[in-house]
C-alpha positions as MATLAB code, in Angstrom:
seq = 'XXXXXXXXXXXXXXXXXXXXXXXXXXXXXXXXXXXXXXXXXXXXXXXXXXXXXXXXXXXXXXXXXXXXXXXXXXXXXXXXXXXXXXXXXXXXXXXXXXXXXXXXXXXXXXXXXXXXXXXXXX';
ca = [
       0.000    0.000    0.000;
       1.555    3.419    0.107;
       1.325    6.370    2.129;
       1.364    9.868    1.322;
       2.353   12.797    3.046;
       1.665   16.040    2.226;
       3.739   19.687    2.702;
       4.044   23.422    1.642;
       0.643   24.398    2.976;
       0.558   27.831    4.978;
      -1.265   31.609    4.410;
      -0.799   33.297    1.510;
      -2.389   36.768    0.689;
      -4.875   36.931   -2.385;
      -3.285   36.866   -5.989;
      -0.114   35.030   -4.581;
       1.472   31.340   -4.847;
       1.806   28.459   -3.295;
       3.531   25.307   -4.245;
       2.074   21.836   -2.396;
       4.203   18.605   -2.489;
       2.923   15.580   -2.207;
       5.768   12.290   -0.833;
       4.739    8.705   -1.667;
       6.315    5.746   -0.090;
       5.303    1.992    0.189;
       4.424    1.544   -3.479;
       5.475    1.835   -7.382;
       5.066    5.666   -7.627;
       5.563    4.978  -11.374;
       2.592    2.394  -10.906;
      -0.272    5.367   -9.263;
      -2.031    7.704  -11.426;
      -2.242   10.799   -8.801;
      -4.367   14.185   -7.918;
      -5.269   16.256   -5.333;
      -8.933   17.366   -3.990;
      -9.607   20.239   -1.381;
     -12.080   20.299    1.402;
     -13.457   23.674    2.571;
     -15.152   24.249    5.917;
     -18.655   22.811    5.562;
     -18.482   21.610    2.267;
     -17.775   18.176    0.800;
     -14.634   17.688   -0.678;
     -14.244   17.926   -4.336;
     -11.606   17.428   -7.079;
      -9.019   20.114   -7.728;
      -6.702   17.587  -10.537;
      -5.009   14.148  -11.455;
      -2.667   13.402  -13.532;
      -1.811   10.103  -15.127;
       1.338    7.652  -14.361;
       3.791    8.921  -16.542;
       2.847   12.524  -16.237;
       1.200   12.642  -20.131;
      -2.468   13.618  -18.892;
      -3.768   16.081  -16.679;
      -7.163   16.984  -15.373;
      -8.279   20.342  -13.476;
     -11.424   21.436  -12.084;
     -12.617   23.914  -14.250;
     -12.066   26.544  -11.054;
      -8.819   26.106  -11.124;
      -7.999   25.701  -14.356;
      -5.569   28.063  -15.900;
      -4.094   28.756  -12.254;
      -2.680   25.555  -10.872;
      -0.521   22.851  -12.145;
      -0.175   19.720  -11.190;
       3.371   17.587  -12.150;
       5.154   14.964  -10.925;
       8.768   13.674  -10.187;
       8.833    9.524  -10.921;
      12.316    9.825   -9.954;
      11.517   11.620   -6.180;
       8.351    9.525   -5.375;
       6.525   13.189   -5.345;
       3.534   14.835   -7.197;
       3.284   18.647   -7.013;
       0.631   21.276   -7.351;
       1.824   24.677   -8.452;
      -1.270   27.170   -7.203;
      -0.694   30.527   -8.817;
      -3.332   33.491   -8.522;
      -4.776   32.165   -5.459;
      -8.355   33.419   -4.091;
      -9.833   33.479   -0.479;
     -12.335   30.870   -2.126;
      -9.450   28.457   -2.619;
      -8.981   28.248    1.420;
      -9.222   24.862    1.871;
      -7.814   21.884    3.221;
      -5.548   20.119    0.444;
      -5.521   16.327    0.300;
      -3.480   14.271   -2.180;
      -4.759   10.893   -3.675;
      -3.196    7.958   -5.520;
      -4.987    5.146   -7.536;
      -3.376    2.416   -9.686;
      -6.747    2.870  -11.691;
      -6.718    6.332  -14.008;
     -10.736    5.978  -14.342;
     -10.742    6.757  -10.384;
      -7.818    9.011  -10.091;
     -10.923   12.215  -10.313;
     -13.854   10.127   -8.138;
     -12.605    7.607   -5.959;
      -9.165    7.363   -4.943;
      -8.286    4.146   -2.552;
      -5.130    5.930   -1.158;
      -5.426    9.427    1.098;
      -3.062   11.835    2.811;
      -3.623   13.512    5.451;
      -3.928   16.512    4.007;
      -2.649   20.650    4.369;
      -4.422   23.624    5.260;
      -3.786   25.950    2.472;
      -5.476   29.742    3.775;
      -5.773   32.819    1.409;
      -6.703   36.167    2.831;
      -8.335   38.739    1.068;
];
Protein backbone atom coordinates (compact mmCIF):
# COMPACT_ATOMS: atom_id res chain seq x y z
CA UNK A 1 0.00 0.00 0.00
CA UNK A 2 1.56 3.42 0.11
CA UNK A 3 1.33 6.37 2.13
CA UNK A 4 1.36 9.87 1.32
CA UNK A 5 2.35 12.80 3.05
CA UNK A 6 1.67 16.04 2.23
CA UNK A 7 3.74 19.69 2.70
CA UNK A 8 4.04 23.42 1.64
CA UNK A 9 0.64 24.40 2.98
CA UNK A 10 0.56 27.83 4.98
CA UNK A 11 -1.26 31.61 4.41
CA UNK A 12 -0.80 33.30 1.51
CA UNK A 13 -2.39 36.77 0.69
CA UNK A 14 -4.88 36.93 -2.39
CA UNK A 15 -3.28 36.87 -5.99
CA UNK A 16 -0.11 35.03 -4.58
CA UNK A 17 1.47 31.34 -4.85
CA UNK A 18 1.81 28.46 -3.30
CA UNK A 19 3.53 25.31 -4.25
CA UNK A 20 2.07 21.84 -2.40
CA UNK A 21 4.20 18.61 -2.49
CA UNK A 22 2.92 15.58 -2.21
CA UNK A 23 5.77 12.29 -0.83
CA UNK A 24 4.74 8.70 -1.67
CA UNK A 25 6.31 5.75 -0.09
CA UNK A 26 5.30 1.99 0.19
CA UNK A 27 4.42 1.54 -3.48
CA UNK A 28 5.47 1.84 -7.38
CA UNK A 29 5.07 5.67 -7.63
CA UNK A 30 5.56 4.98 -11.37
CA UNK A 31 2.59 2.39 -10.91
CA UNK A 32 -0.27 5.37 -9.26
CA UNK A 33 -2.03 7.70 -11.43
CA UNK A 34 -2.24 10.80 -8.80
CA UNK A 35 -4.37 14.19 -7.92
CA UNK A 36 -5.27 16.26 -5.33
CA UNK A 37 -8.93 17.37 -3.99
CA UNK A 38 -9.61 20.24 -1.38
CA UNK A 39 -12.08 20.30 1.40
CA UNK A 40 -13.46 23.67 2.57
CA UNK A 41 -15.15 24.25 5.92
CA UNK A 42 -18.65 22.81 5.56
CA UNK A 43 -18.48 21.61 2.27
CA UNK A 44 -17.78 18.18 0.80
CA UNK A 45 -14.63 17.69 -0.68
CA UNK A 46 -14.24 17.93 -4.34
CA UNK A 47 -11.61 17.43 -7.08
CA UNK A 48 -9.02 20.11 -7.73
CA UNK A 49 -6.70 17.59 -10.54
CA UNK A 50 -5.01 14.15 -11.45
CA UNK A 51 -2.67 13.40 -13.53
CA UNK A 52 -1.81 10.10 -15.13
CA UNK A 53 1.34 7.65 -14.36
CA UNK A 54 3.79 8.92 -16.54
CA UNK A 55 2.85 12.52 -16.24
CA UNK A 56 1.20 12.64 -20.13
CA UNK A 57 -2.47 13.62 -18.89
CA UNK A 58 -3.77 16.08 -16.68
CA UNK A 59 -7.16 16.98 -15.37
CA UNK A 60 -8.28 20.34 -13.48
CA UNK A 61 -11.42 21.44 -12.08
CA UNK A 62 -12.62 23.91 -14.25
CA UNK A 63 -12.07 26.54 -11.05
CA UNK A 64 -8.82 26.11 -11.12
CA UNK A 65 -8.00 25.70 -14.36
CA UNK A 66 -5.57 28.06 -15.90
CA UNK A 67 -4.09 28.76 -12.25
CA UNK A 68 -2.68 25.55 -10.87
CA UNK A 69 -0.52 22.85 -12.14
CA UNK A 70 -0.18 19.72 -11.19
CA UNK A 71 3.37 17.59 -12.15
CA UNK A 72 5.15 14.96 -10.92
CA UNK A 73 8.77 13.67 -10.19
CA UNK A 74 8.83 9.52 -10.92
CA UNK A 75 12.32 9.83 -9.95
CA UNK A 76 11.52 11.62 -6.18
CA UNK A 77 8.35 9.53 -5.37
CA UNK A 78 6.53 13.19 -5.35
CA UNK A 79 3.53 14.83 -7.20
CA UNK A 80 3.28 18.65 -7.01
CA UNK A 81 0.63 21.28 -7.35
CA UNK A 82 1.82 24.68 -8.45
CA UNK A 83 -1.27 27.17 -7.20
CA UNK A 84 -0.69 30.53 -8.82
CA UNK A 85 -3.33 33.49 -8.52
CA UNK A 86 -4.78 32.17 -5.46
CA UNK A 87 -8.36 33.42 -4.09
CA UNK A 88 -9.83 33.48 -0.48
CA UNK A 89 -12.33 30.87 -2.13
CA UNK A 90 -9.45 28.46 -2.62
CA UNK A 91 -8.98 28.25 1.42
CA UNK A 92 -9.22 24.86 1.87
CA UNK A 93 -7.81 21.88 3.22
CA UNK A 94 -5.55 20.12 0.44
CA UNK A 95 -5.52 16.33 0.30
CA UNK A 96 -3.48 14.27 -2.18
CA UNK A 97 -4.76 10.89 -3.67
CA UNK A 98 -3.20 7.96 -5.52
CA UNK A 99 -4.99 5.15 -7.54
CA UNK A 100 -3.38 2.42 -9.69
CA UNK A 101 -6.75 2.87 -11.69
CA UNK A 102 -6.72 6.33 -14.01
CA UNK A 103 -10.74 5.98 -14.34
CA UNK A 104 -10.74 6.76 -10.38
CA UNK A 105 -7.82 9.01 -10.09
CA UNK A 106 -10.92 12.22 -10.31
CA UNK A 107 -13.85 10.13 -8.14
CA UNK A 108 -12.60 7.61 -5.96
CA UNK A 109 -9.17 7.36 -4.94
CA UNK A 110 -8.29 4.15 -2.55
CA UNK A 111 -5.13 5.93 -1.16
CA UNK A 112 -5.43 9.43 1.10
CA UNK A 113 -3.06 11.83 2.81
CA UNK A 114 -3.62 13.51 5.45
CA UNK A 115 -3.93 16.51 4.01
CA UNK A 116 -2.65 20.65 4.37
CA UNK A 117 -4.42 23.62 5.26
CA UNK A 118 -3.79 25.95 2.47
CA UNK A 119 -5.48 29.74 3.77
CA UNK A 120 -5.77 32.82 1.41
CA UNK A 121 -6.70 36.17 2.83
CA UNK A 122 -8.33 38.74 1.07
Amino acid sequence: QVQLVESGGGLVQAGGSLRLSCAASGGTFSRYAMGWFRQAPGKEREFVAAISWSGGNTLYADSVKGRFTISRDNAKNTVYLQMNSLKPEDTAVYYCAADQRLSAIATTPGYWGQGTQVTVSS
